[in-house]
Amino acid sequence: MGNNEESTFRDRPINIDKTGKRQWIYARQPKGSWYTRRRFFALFLLSVLAFAPFISVDGHPFMLLDIANRRFYILGLSIYAQDTYIMALVMASVVVFVVLFTVVFGRLWCGWACPQTVFLEMVYRRIEYLFEGNYRSGKKPASTLRTIAKHMTYFVVTVIIANLMLNWFIGPKALFRIMAEPVSEHLVGFLFLIAISGAYYFIYAFFREQICTMVCPYGRLQSVLTDSKTIMVTYDYKRGEPRGSKQSGQCINCNRCVSVCPTGIDIKNGTQLECTNCTACIDECNDVMKKLKRPPNLIRYTSVSGIETGKNSIKSARTYAYSAVLLVLLAILSVVLIERTPIDTTVLRVPGTMFQMATADTVSNMYRTKIINKTHVGHHLQIRIPDAPFANVELISGKEYIAGNEMIETIIVIKINKADIKKKSTNFEIGFFDGNQLLRKSKINFLAPH
Ligand code: SF4
Ligand code: SF4
């Protein structure tokens, strides 16, 4: 490496010069089969973002993250704050899956599915190309008017994206209602939306690739998760070196792979944390190889060990261990989901009460119940105590019918003949039934004057 910029590439981020000033990256638009695949995949992901909250199953949302009411609809399944163990298991499974996936495929997620890349490369960068053209020489485009128009379009698109995201948290009905009503009635929500839009605009118009190269913790984790067997976008140095048009290697050192790189790196310098595996350099180099009538894939998805040995293998102690942990977590999650009761109940003694003598021979205890229906199906509830058929359960306040996804509160009184109670304090299990179907059991404590 004769040139100073090449020899200092590991001393500082590529987008910062030696005085510490930001070096703006003007990446050219890639063209080729990988870029086409990524465009279709991004279109699919953007469609999911835009349309998933509008889908309903049996009149209920397919996807809704209703944080305000601590209620989540995920793939049509309703999950409540009470189901924290399910959420914890899902989160743990996702984390282990991401770790396993990264060990095997590196930053594949970053290049294909991360919202940061999808928005930056497939939305904002394309708007940029539209207004400022393709960057032929990595230079700043001249026209100020076009730049102003670009930023205005950025802002409009950012507000649309912020609204689409809000739709995931409040649902389309609430979103359209907020849009139709005066701003003064939703001032806090409106200010929140402006703040989110402002943050997105700053990230995509100015901060850009620095999220991937400096801020994102997942990017930083690559150094511990990837190894020589990890399959990622890699330059075949065995085939390419020594590089140069008059050298025996197949790389002619045209640097077209660098000109399309959204993080500004040179993949020929080897695997780097800044590489998001976006595949732009594969397409660009394949075009060069085609023109030179040389075989494609001088840059390709492979591993360092694959280049060394000519064979990729994802088998390692780490992949086996992570796969085993993931399988165990998924097995537990499946059991928990199968065993999940359709309703959730909390039964507590009414504060300040012990027991009452309903008649000279009958003792009564009063309880407050909170019942959440976690399904989309309504239930006619009867409360019985299977182990104490002599007990009489009366509904004092509240209703017997609970609609799908509804939460109700009731007051019940349990009356038992004094002769049937042997102790001062007796534990019972009360059952919540719909006909003969037992929906849920809850433990209670019954007090009597013995
Ligand atoms: S595009 Fe291909 S041939 Fe040109 S410098 Fe990059 S790796 Fe070498
Ligand atoms: S080196 Fe290639 S795959 Fe990596 S970010 Fe740059 S263009 Fe994308």
PDB file of C-alpha atoms and ligand atoms in Angstrom, residues 233 257 260-267 274-282 299, ligand 2:
ATOM      1  CA  VAL A 233     -19.167 -10.083   1.631  1.00  0.00           C
ATOM      2  CA  CYS A 257     -16.165  -1.247  -5.552  1.00  0.00           C
ATOM      3  CA  VAL A 260     -20.523   2.432  -4.545  1.00  0.00           C
ATOM      4  CA  CYS A 261     -19.814   1.617  -0.905  1.00  0.00           C
ATOM      5  CA  PRO A 262     -22.321   3.460   1.346  1.00  0.00           C
ATOM      6  CA  THR A 263     -19.874   3.361   4.263  1.00  0.00           C
ATOM      7  CA  GLY A 264     -16.953   4.461   2.091  1.00  0.00           C
ATOM      8  CA  ILE A 265     -14.678   1.507   2.840  1.00  0.00           C
ATOM      9  CA  ASP A 266     -12.414  -0.468   0.563  1.00  0.00           C
ATOM     10  CA  ILE A 267     -13.367  -4.149   0.831  1.00  0.00           C
ATOM     11  CA  GLU A 274     -17.926  -0.835   8.860  1.00  0.00           C
ATOM     12  CA  CYS A 275     -19.040  -3.244   6.115  1.00  0.00           C
ATOM     13  CA  THR A 276     -22.828  -3.615   6.281  1.00  0.00           C
ATOM     14  CA  ASN A 277     -22.815  -6.478   3.750  1.00  0.00           C
ATOM     15  CA  CYS A 278     -24.949  -4.429   1.393  1.00  0.00           C
ATOM     16  CA  THR A 279     -23.595  -6.289  -1.704  1.00  0.00           C
ATOM     17  CA  ALA A 280     -23.150  -3.081  -3.739  1.00  0.00           C
ATOM     18  CA  CYS A 281     -19.461  -3.858  -4.301  1.00  0.00           C
ATOM     19  CA  ILE A 282     -20.295  -7.384  -5.552  1.00  0.00           C
ATOM     20  CA  ILE A 299     -16.072 -10.108  -4.370  1.00  0.00           C
TER      21      ILE A 299
HETATM   22  S1  SF4 B   2     -17.723  -3.140   1.420  1.00  0.00           S
HETATM   23 FE1  SF4 B   2     -19.241  -3.787  -0.083  1.00  0.00          FE
HETATM   24  S2  SF4 B   2     -20.794  -4.912   1.076  1.00  0.00           S
HETATM   25 FE2  SF4 B   2     -19.510  -3.784   2.536  1.00  0.00          FE
HETATM   26  S3  SF4 B   2     -20.672  -1.892   2.880  1.00  0.00           S
HETATM   27 FE3  SF4 B   2     -19.178  -1.477   1.275  1.00  0.00          FE
HETATM   28  S4  SF4 B   2     -20.264  -1.884  -0.633  1.00  0.00           S
HETATM   29 FE4  SF4 B   2     -21.467  -2.781   1.023  1.00  0.00          FE
END
